Short mmCIF file of C-alpha atoms in Angstrom, two decimals:
data_model
loop_
_atom_site.label_atom_id
_atom_site.label_comp_id
_atom_site.label_asym_id
_atom_site.label_seq_id
_atom_site.Cartn_x
_atom_site.Cartn_y
_atom_site.Cartn_z
CA MET A 1185 18.32 -0.38 17.14
CA LEU A 1186 18.49 -1.24 20.82
CA VAL A 1187 20.62 1.22 22.69
CA ILE A 1188 21.66 0.24 26.17
CA VAL A 1189 22.17 3.27 28.35
CA HIS A 1190 23.50 3.01 31.86
CA PRO A 1191 21.02 4.42 34.37
CA THR A 1192 23.68 6.53 36.06
CA VAL A 1193 24.04 8.56 32.88
CA LEU A 1194 20.35 9.38 32.95
CA ARG A 1195 20.42 10.10 36.69
CA LEU A 1196 17.73 7.52 37.28
CA PRO A 1197 17.54 5.75 40.61
CA VAL A 1198 20.00 2.94 40.54
CA PRO A 1199 18.36 -0.46 40.96
CA GLY A 1200 19.62 -3.13 43.29
CA PRO A 1201 22.31 -5.70 42.81
CA ALA A 1202 20.29 -8.31 40.93
CA ALA A 1203 19.31 -5.90 38.18
CA ASN A 1204 22.86 -4.67 37.91
CA LEU A 1205 24.22 -8.13 37.50
CA ASN A 1206 21.89 -8.79 34.61
CA ARG A 1207 23.16 -5.72 32.82
CA VAL A 1208 26.85 -6.72 32.98
CA THR A 1209 28.36 -7.46 29.63
CA GLN A 1210 29.39 -11.01 29.15
CA PRO A 1211 33.18 -10.82 29.08
CA SER A 1212 34.98 -12.13 26.04
CA GLU A 1213 37.13 -15.22 26.30
CA ARG A 1214 40.22 -13.04 26.02
CA ASP A 1215 39.06 -10.75 28.85
CA THR A 1216 38.22 -13.75 31.02
CA ARG A 1217 41.66 -15.19 30.43
CA LEU A 1218 43.44 -11.91 31.17
CA ARG A 1219 41.44 -11.37 34.32
CA ALA A 1220 42.21 -14.89 35.49
CA MET A 1221 45.91 -14.26 34.84
CA VAL A 1222 45.81 -11.07 36.91
CA ASP A 1223 44.00 -12.84 39.73
CA ARG A 1224 46.39 -15.75 39.71
CA TYR A 1225 49.74 -14.13 39.06
CA LEU A 1226 49.54 -10.54 40.25
CA ASP A 1227 51.38 -11.17 43.50
CA PHE A 1228 53.89 -13.39 41.75
CA VAL A 1229 54.73 -10.74 39.17
CA ALA A 1230 54.89 -7.95 41.78
CA ARG A 1231 57.17 -10.06 44.00
CA VAL A 1232 59.50 -11.04 41.17
CA LEU A 1233 59.78 -7.44 40.05
CA ARG A 1234 60.46 -6.20 43.56
CA ASN A 1235 62.95 -8.92 44.49
CA ALA A 1236 64.69 -8.68 41.12
CA GLY A 1237 65.45 -5.02 41.72
CA THR A 1238 62.49 -2.86 40.74
CA PRO A 1239 62.23 0.05 43.21
CA GLU A 1240 59.11 -0.02 45.35
CA ALA A 1241 57.77 3.15 43.77
CA GLU A 1242 57.91 1.63 40.32
CA VAL A 1243 56.43 -1.78 41.04
CA ASP A 1244 52.88 -0.61 40.20
CA ASP A 1245 53.82 0.66 36.78
CA ASP A 1246 55.98 -2.31 35.93
CA VAL A 1247 53.29 -4.76 37.01
CA GLN A 1248 50.93 -3.05 34.55
CA ARG A 1249 53.55 -3.01 31.82
CA THR A 1250 54.23 -6.69 32.34
CA PHE A 1251 50.58 -7.64 31.98
CA ILE A 1252 50.11 -5.28 29.03
CA ALA A 1253 53.07 -6.90 27.29
CA VAL A 1254 51.52 -10.29 27.85
CA ALA A 1255 48.11 -9.07 26.73
CA ASN A 1256 49.65 -7.79 23.47
CA ARG A 1257 50.96 -11.25 22.73
CA LEU A 1258 48.21 -13.26 24.36
CA ASP A 1259 47.56 -15.34 21.26
CA ASP A 1260 51.17 -16.49 21.24
CA VAL A 1261 51.14 -17.54 24.89
CA ARG A 1262 50.08 -21.11 25.59
CA PRO A 1263 47.89 -21.44 28.67
CA ASP A 1264 50.47 -23.70 30.36
CA ALA A 1265 53.22 -21.18 29.65
CA GLU A 1266 51.56 -18.08 31.11
CA LYS A 1267 53.58 -18.07 34.33
CA SER A 1268 56.82 -18.58 32.47
CA PHE A 1269 56.01 -15.81 30.00
CA LEU A 1270 55.09 -13.41 32.81
CA LEU A 1271 58.27 -14.35 34.64
CA GLN A 1272 60.50 -13.65 31.64
CA THR A 1273 58.72 -10.35 30.98
CA ALA A 1274 58.96 -9.31 34.61
CA LEU A 1275 62.64 -10.15 34.74
CA ARG A 1276 63.26 -7.96 31.64
CA MET A 1277 61.29 -5.12 33.26
CA ALA A 1278 63.30 -5.48 36.45
CA ALA A 1279 66.55 -5.46 34.47
CA HIS A 1280 65.47 -2.22 32.83
CA ALA A 1281 64.47 -0.76 36.21
CA ARG A 1282 67.89 -1.72 37.65
CA ARG A 1283 69.69 -0.03 34.78
CA THR A 1284 67.66 3.11 35.26
CA LEU A 1285 68.36 3.05 38.97
CA ALA A 1286 72.06 2.54 38.34
CA ARG A 1287 72.11 5.56 36.03
CA ARG A 1288 70.35 7.63 38.69
CA ARG A 1289 72.88 6.50 41.25
CA GLU A 1290 75.73 7.68 39.09
CA VAL A 1291 74.32 11.11 39.68
CA HIS A 1292 73.40 10.55 43.30
CA ASP A 1293 75.93 7.89 44.22
CA SER A 1294 75.56 8.48 47.94
CA ASP A 1295 72.21 6.65 47.95
CA ALA A 1296 73.68 3.19 48.48
CA GLN A 1297 75.66 4.34 51.46
CA LEU A 1298 72.72 5.95 53.17
CA ARG A 1299 70.50 3.02 53.68
CA ILE A 1300 72.39 0.68 55.98
CA GLN A 1301 72.92 2.85 58.93
CA GLY A 1302 73.33 1.43 62.38
CA PRO A 1303 73.04 0.91 65.09
CA LEU A 1304 69.99 -1.34 64.89
CA SER A 1305 68.40 -3.12 67.78
CA PRO A 1306 67.37 -6.78 67.35
CA GLU A 1307 63.76 -5.59 67.24
CA GLN A 1308 64.54 -3.21 64.44
CA MET A 1309 66.41 -5.90 62.54
CA LEU A 1310 63.34 -8.12 62.65
CA ASP A 1311 60.89 -5.33 61.85
CA GLN A 1312 59.37 -6.22 58.52
CA LYS A 1313 59.91 -2.92 56.83
CA ARG A 1314 63.51 -2.82 57.96
CA SER A 1315 63.96 -6.42 56.88
CA ARG A 1316 62.75 -5.47 53.46
CA GLU A 1317 65.29 -2.67 53.25
CA LEU A 1318 68.08 -4.94 54.43
CA LEU A 1319 67.07 -7.64 51.98
CA ASP A 1320 67.17 -5.04 49.17
CA GLU A 1321 70.67 -4.10 50.21
CA VAL A 1322 71.88 -7.68 50.30
CA LEU A 1323 70.31 -8.54 46.95
CA GLU A 1324 71.67 -5.40 45.32
CA GLN A 1325 75.20 -6.42 46.21
CA MET A 1326 74.79 -9.78 44.45
CA THR A 1327 75.52 -10.13 40.73
CA VAL A 1328 72.44 -10.18 38.51
CA GLU A 1329 72.94 -13.83 37.54
CA LEU A 1330 73.24 -15.03 41.14
CA ARG A 1331 70.47 -12.76 42.35
CA THR A 1332 67.97 -14.00 39.74
CA VAL A 1333 68.53 -17.67 40.49
CA PHE A 1334 68.48 -16.98 44.23
CA VAL A 1335 65.23 -15.05 44.04
CA LEU A 1336 63.52 -17.65 41.91
CA TYR A 1337 64.66 -20.61 43.99
CA GLU A 1338 64.63 -19.26 47.55
CA LEU A 1339 61.84 -16.71 47.39
CA GLU A 1340 59.60 -18.00 44.59
CA GLU A 1341 60.29 -21.65 45.36
CA LEU A 1342 60.58 -22.59 41.71
CA SER A 1343 62.35 -25.84 41.03
CA MET A 1344 65.78 -25.83 39.35
CA THR A 1345 64.15 -27.38 36.28
CA GLU A 1346 61.65 -24.55 36.08
CA ILE A 1347 64.38 -21.97 36.53
CA ALA A 1348 66.48 -23.56 33.81
CA ALA A 1349 63.53 -23.47 31.43
CA ALA A 1350 62.57 -19.89 32.27
CA LEU A 1351 66.14 -18.53 31.97
CA ARG A 1352 67.01 -20.85 29.08
CA ILE A 1353 70.18 -22.08 30.72
CA PRO A 1354 71.31 -25.63 31.55
CA GLN A 1355 70.28 -27.12 34.85
CA GLY A 1356 73.95 -27.58 35.80
CA THR A 1357 74.39 -23.81 35.43
CA VAL A 1358 71.35 -23.21 37.64
CA ALA A 1359 72.78 -25.54 40.28
CA SER A 1360 76.16 -23.89 40.18
CA ARG A 1361 74.70 -20.36 40.35
CA LEU A 1362 72.40 -21.34 43.18
CA ARG A 1363 75.28 -22.79 45.18
CA ARG A 1364 77.31 -19.59 44.78
CA ALA A 1365 74.27 -17.39 45.36
CA ARG A 1366 73.42 -19.05 48.63
CA ALA A 1367 76.99 -18.79 49.87
CA ASP A 1368 77.12 -15.17 48.79
CA PHE A 1369 73.78 -14.37 50.49
CA ARG A 1370 74.83 -16.03 53.74
CA ASP A 1371 78.17 -14.26 53.78
CA ARG A 1372 76.50 -10.93 53.33
CA VAL A 1373 73.83 -11.60 55.97
CA ARG A 1374 76.54 -12.78 58.41
CA ALA A 1375 78.53 -9.64 57.74
CA LEU A 1376 75.43 -7.50 58.17
CA SER A 1377 74.47 -9.31 61.33
CA GLY A 1378 78.02 -9.08 62.75
CA SER A 1379 78.48 -5.44 62.00
CA THR A 1380 75.08 -4.64 63.37
CA HIS A 1381 75.75 -6.56 66.57
CA ALA A 1382 79.08 -4.88 66.95
CA GLU A 1383 77.49 -1.49 66.57
CA VAL A 1384 74.78 -2.37 69.06
CA GLY A 1385 77.34 -3.70 71.51
CA SER A 1386 79.66 -0.73 71.25
CA MET B 756 68.90 -33.73 39.98
CA ASN B 757 67.52 -33.23 43.50
CA ASP B 758 66.71 -29.70 44.56
CA PRO B 759 68.40 -28.75 47.83
CA ALA B 760 66.29 -27.70 50.78
CA ARG B 761 65.33 -24.03 50.84
CA LEU B 762 67.37 -21.75 53.13
CA LEU B 763 64.25 -20.77 54.99
CA SER B 764 63.79 -24.35 56.21
CA THR B 765 67.21 -24.17 57.92
CA PRO B 766 68.03 -20.52 58.50
CA GLU B 767 71.40 -19.70 60.02
CA SER B 768 70.10 -16.78 62.03
CA GLU B 769 66.97 -14.87 62.89
CA LEU B 770 68.11 -12.10 60.60
CA GLU B 771 68.43 -14.52 57.69
CA ARG B 772 64.94 -15.84 58.42
CA ALA B 773 63.53 -12.33 58.62
CA LEU B 774 65.10 -11.32 55.32
CA LEU B 775 63.90 -14.40 53.49
CA GLU B 776 60.40 -14.00 54.92
CA ALA B 777 60.38 -10.35 53.88
CA GLY B 778 61.20 -11.42 50.32
CA ARG B 779 58.52 -14.09 50.23
CA SER B 780 55.79 -12.07 51.86
CA TYR B 781 55.76 -9.19 49.36
CA THR B 782 52.33 -8.85 47.79
CA ALA B 783 50.70 -6.48 45.34
CA SER B 784 48.26 -4.00 46.84
CA ASN B 785 44.59 -3.85 45.88
CA SER B 786 45.28 -0.62 44.07
CA THR B 787 47.94 -2.33 41.95
CA ARG B 788 45.34 -4.90 40.94
CA ALA B 789 42.83 -2.19 40.17
CA LYS B 790 45.28 -0.18 38.11
CA THR B 791 46.37 -3.28 36.21
CA LEU B 792 42.82 -4.22 35.38
CA LEU B 793 42.16 -0.65 34.29
CA ALA B 794 45.24 -0.62 32.11
CA LEU B 795 44.04 -3.83 30.48
CA GLY B 796 40.57 -2.37 29.95
CA LEU B 797 39.05 -4.96 32.29
CA THR B 798 37.15 -2.87 34.77
CA ALA B 799 33.67 -4.35 34.12
CA VAL B 800 32.57 -6.65 36.89
CA ALA B 801 32.39 -10.37 36.40
CA PRO B 802 29.15 -11.63 37.89
CA SER B 803 30.97 -13.98 40.21
CA VAL B 804 32.92 -11.12 41.70
CA ALA B 805 30.04 -8.81 42.60
CA PRO B 806 28.64 -10.50 45.74
CA ALA B 807 32.05 -10.66 47.34
CA ALA B 808 32.66 -7.06 46.42
CA THR B 809 29.52 -6.01 48.29
CA ALA B 810 30.99 -7.10 51.57
CA THR B 811 34.37 -5.56 50.80
CA LEU B 812 32.87 -2.21 49.97
CA GLN B 813 30.78 -1.78 53.11
CA PRO B 814 33.62 -0.07 55.00
CA LEU B 815 34.14 2.27 52.02
CA ALA B 816 30.52 3.30 52.09
CA LYS B 817 30.73 3.86 55.82
CA ALA B 818 33.82 5.99 55.42
CA ALA B 819 32.11 8.04 52.71
CA PHE B 820 29.10 8.54 54.97
CA TYR B 821 31.23 9.78 57.85
CA LYS B 822 33.13 12.15 55.54
CA VAL B 823 29.86 13.60 54.30
CA ALA B 824 28.41 13.87 57.80
CA VAL B 825 31.49 15.77 59.00
CA SER B 826 31.26 18.11 55.99
CA VAL B 827 27.61 18.84 56.71
CA LEU B 828 28.44 19.71 60.30
CA LEU B 829 31.31 21.96 59.26
CA ILE B 830 29.27 23.79 56.65
CA GLY B 831 26.36 24.06 59.07
CA ALA B 832 28.62 25.47 61.78
CA VAL B 833 29.70 28.26 59.41
CA ALA B 834 26.29 28.81 57.84
CA VAL B 835 24.27 29.24 61.04
CA PRO B 836 26.08 32.28 62.44
CA VAL B 837 26.28 33.87 58.96
CA TRP B 838 22.53 33.36 58.47
CA ARG B 839 21.78 34.69 61.90
CA TYR B 840 23.74 37.80 61.13
CA LEU B 841 22.75 38.45 57.52
CA GLY B 842 19.81 36.31 56.52
CA PRO B 843 16.81 37.85 58.37
CA ARG B 844 18.05 41.46 57.90
CA ALA B 845 18.51 40.99 54.20
CA SER B 846 15.28 39.33 53.31
CA THR B 847 12.71 39.61 56.10
CA PRO B 848 10.92 42.62 57.44
CA ILE B 849 11.95 43.40 61.00
CA ALA B 850 8.53 42.51 62.38
CA GLN B 851 8.66 39.04 60.91
CA ARG B 852 12.19 38.23 61.98
CA PRO B 853 12.33 35.12 64.14
CA VAL B 854 13.80 35.62 67.58
CA ALA B 855 15.92 32.52 67.37
CA PRO B 856 15.97 30.82 64.00
CA ALA B 857 15.72 27.04 64.04
CA ALA B 858 18.86 25.25 63.11
CA VAL B 859 17.44 22.89 60.50
CA PRO B 860 15.95 25.39 58.00
CA VAL B 861 19.09 27.44 57.81
CA LEU B 862 21.26 24.55 56.67
CA PRO B 863 22.15 25.22 53.04
CA ALA B 864 20.66 22.92 50.44
CA PRO B 865 23.84 21.32 49.07
CA PRO B 866 24.79 19.52 52.31
CA THR B 867 21.27 18.06 52.50
CA GLU B 868 21.70 16.65 48.98
CA VAL B 869 25.14 15.41 49.85
CA ALA B 870 23.79 13.68 52.91
CA LEU B 871 21.65 11.60 50.62
CA LYS B 872 24.65 10.39 48.68
CA PRO B 873 25.53 7.45 50.94
CA ALA B 874 22.18 5.91 50.19
CA GLU B 875 22.89 6.22 46.49
CA ALA B 876 26.33 4.85 47.03
CA GLN B 877 24.91 1.85 48.84
CA ALA B 878 22.67 1.15 45.90
CA GLU B 879 25.52 1.47 43.41
CA ILE B 880 28.13 -0.40 45.34
CA PRO B 881 27.03 -3.96 44.68
CA ALA B 882 27.56 -3.44 40.98
CA LEU B 883 31.15 -2.42 41.42
CA ASP B 884 34.06 -4.38 42.65
CA ASN B 885 36.65 -2.98 45.02
CA ALA B 886 39.23 -2.90 42.30
CA ARG B 887 37.24 -0.37 40.33
CA VAL B 888 36.73 1.89 43.27
CA GLU B 889 40.35 1.84 44.18
CA SER B 890 41.37 2.33 40.58
CA ALA B 891 39.87 5.72 40.78
CA GLU B 892 42.24 6.82 43.46
CA PRO B 893 44.21 9.79 42.22
CA PRO B 894 47.84 9.10 41.43
CA ALA B 895 50.36 9.64 44.21
CA SER B 896 51.49 12.97 42.84
CA THR B 897 48.01 14.47 42.77
CA GLY B 898 47.29 13.01 46.19
CA ALA B 899 50.29 14.76 47.63
CA ARG B 900 49.33 18.01 45.98
CA GLY B 901 45.79 17.73 47.31
CA GLY B 902 47.11 16.98 50.77
CA SER B 903 49.03 20.20 50.88
CA ARG B 904 45.88 22.17 50.35
CA GLY B 905 44.51 20.97 53.66
CA THR B 906 40.96 21.54 54.78
CA ARG B 907 39.74 23.33 51.65
CA SER B 908 40.65 20.34 49.55
CA GLU B 909 38.98 17.91 51.92
CA THR B 910 35.76 19.91 51.94
CA ARG B 911 35.76 20.12 48.18
CA SER B 912 36.40 16.41 47.72
CA SER B 913 33.61 15.50 50.10
CA VAL B 914 31.05 17.29 47.95
CA ALA B 915 32.55 16.10 44.65
CA PRO B 916 30.57 13.50 42.70
CA PRO B 917 31.29 10.00 44.04
CA LEU B 918 33.88 8.04 42.14
CA THR B 919 31.40 5.23 41.73
CA ALA B 920 29.30 7.51 39.52
CA GLU B 921 32.31 8.29 37.34
CA LEU B 922 33.15 4.63 37.09
CA ALA B 923 29.57 3.74 36.23
CA ALA B 924 29.49 6.40 33.50
CA LEU B 925 32.61 4.98 31.94
CA ASP B 926 31.23 1.46 32.29
CA ALA B 927 28.29 2.56 30.19
CA ALA B 928 30.69 3.57 27.42
CA ARG B 929 32.64 0.36 27.79
CA THR B 930 29.47 -1.71 27.68
CA SER B 931 28.38 -0.02 24.48
CA LEU B 932 31.79 -0.65 22.92
CA GLY B 933 31.51 -4.28 23.98
CA HIS B 934 28.14 -4.46 22.21
CA ALA B 935 29.71 -3.11 19.04
CA ASP B 936 27.85 0.15 19.53
CA PRO B 937 30.52 2.86 19.16
CA ALA B 938 27.86 5.58 18.70
CA GLY B 939 26.35 4.64 22.07
CA ALA B 940 29.84 4.67 23.57
CA LEU B 941 30.53 8.13 22.19
CA ALA B 942 27.18 9.38 23.55
CA ALA B 943 28.02 7.96 26.96
CA LEU B 944 31.44 9.56 26.83
CA ASP B 945 29.87 12.90 25.91
CA GLY B 946 27.63 12.47 28.91
CA TYR B 947 30.66 11.71 31.08
CA ALA B 948 32.45 14.83 29.84
CA ARG B 949 29.40 16.98 30.57
CA GLU B 950 28.78 15.47 33.95
CA PHE B 951 32.39 15.30 35.11
CA PRO B 952 34.25 18.17 33.38
CA ARG B 953 37.13 17.65 35.80
CA GLY B 954 36.73 13.92 36.03
CA ARG B 955 39.37 11.92 37.76
CA LEU B 956 39.19 9.20 35.13
CA LYS B 957 39.39 11.45 32.10
CA LEU B 958 42.47 9.69 30.70
CA GLU B 959 40.57 6.40 30.70
CA ALA B 960 37.65 8.25 29.12
CA GLU B 961 39.94 9.59 26.39
CA VAL B 962 41.26 6.11 25.66
CA LEU B 963 37.70 4.81 25.36
CA ARG B 964 36.85 7.71 23.07
CA ILE B 965 39.74 6.88 20.79
CA GLY B 966 38.54 3.26 20.67
CA ALA B 967 34.95 4.34 19.95
CA LEU B 968 36.03 6.72 17.18
CA ALA B 969 38.16 4.05 15.57
CA LYS B 970 35.36 1.50 15.74
CA SER B 971 32.84 3.94 14.34
CA GLY B 972 35.00 4.42 11.25
CA GLN B 973 36.31 7.86 12.24
CA THR B 974 39.85 6.65 11.97
CA ASP B 975 41.40 10.05 11.23
CA ALA B 976 39.86 11.58 14.34
CA ALA B 977 40.90 8.54 16.38
CA ARG B 978 44.45 8.79 15.08
CA LYS B 979 44.70 12.52 15.79
CA ARG B 980 43.46 12.10 19.33
CA ALA B 981 45.76 9.08 19.80
CA GLU B 982 48.77 11.06 18.64
CA ALA B 983 47.87 13.95 20.93
CA PHE B 984 47.43 11.47 23.85
CA LEU B 985 50.75 9.79 23.18
CA LYS B 986 52.50 13.13 22.92
CA LEU B 987 51.16 14.21 26.29
CA HIS B 988 51.47 10.80 27.97
CA PRO B 989 54.19 8.84 26.16
CA ASP B 990 54.93 6.62 29.18
CA SER B 991 51.36 6.01 30.24
CA VAL B 992 50.39 2.45 30.86
CA LEU B 993 47.39 3.24 28.67
CA ALA B 994 49.63 4.03 25.72
CA SER B 995 49.65 0.53 24.29
CA ARG B 996 45.86 0.46 24.28
CA VAL B 997 45.78 3.81 22.52
CA ARG B 998 48.22 2.55 19.87
CA SER B 999 46.25 -0.61 19.27
CA TYR B 1000 42.94 1.26 19.03
CA ALA B 1001 44.32 3.79 16.59
CA GLY B 1002 46.47 1.33 14.66
CA LEU B 1003 49.69 3.23 15.35
#
């Protein structure tokens, strides 16, 4: 029987790159597909999770859980439906993360009040980290239905048809939610901008 | 139905633009990618990835080299005065004592060995992609704990076996499993356990062991270890792999 032993285990000098490449196991079709999915959709999944309400500290874990969930049902996922499957899974993960966060806030309900604290200078407002925090605040104040459609349309640039298919709702409902979501978002940003300017000016 | 123009194409204010751009620009970190691949059991390198990884890892090798060099200097700085004070009196007759010992011979052996590590690392690096190296980063909690220990922790980590060696050892086990050779995988995992008793990837090693036991027909042992793993780490991202290996 041929036993392949990695040279590192035997503490032998490690040969150069060419020899190493020859020793690499040929990945299975399943592994190749999974790896391609990670390469292609990792940022997408992380962004959806984050924008849909997963706290920053939990994005890593939820990204892994999302891909593991898809890996467990890989045979059921058509290649042309991978993105949609990942999206639906990520949205479920984010919903769970939001619920957990909400429960935590019932205990520490001062959290939400702590984050928007002025006064902010225009430079601070445009600072990317601060922008992220402000965006979180604005999105958190929106209802889940409006937030989801807003995130998918405005931040992920999915079409209304794609959103309707992913959320399994009629296109008319998507259009209506998007209209309300955009108005809601703009109102909140205007309010934020106004109050911030007022604080800066005072 | 026509899709309306995105808000970012006609933002009402700079703040609105900044917020929308912040939402669009979020990306996963390299460590997220590495951890995800690890959780999926996909840490082996695809041939097409390796050449690119070589370039990416050069800075890591440099950083490792500087860390080791600093450690050698620190250890040397402590060892020289100690040797001057104790060494010649303890082991050499007075007549043979050197007047001023040369600096090089008094350097303790371990730093010299450590100084050779970067060369080894350079040789190993092309076989590993950046994801795998970053995957071995300790979790945030351990990192914070290590940080609080200050210099002692840094010195210890600089002489610890390189992560690439741990990863390579686990790759050997994974390769054997991929070749339907669970006995080889178990042997490689035994080697890993001997070589890295406090390995930073021991959870991954345990998952591989459960898989190897299951595939070698030792299903009871696999199941017992899987149950113990799940009891200790119920929320681990590796849990689903453990369940599937052990048929739980």
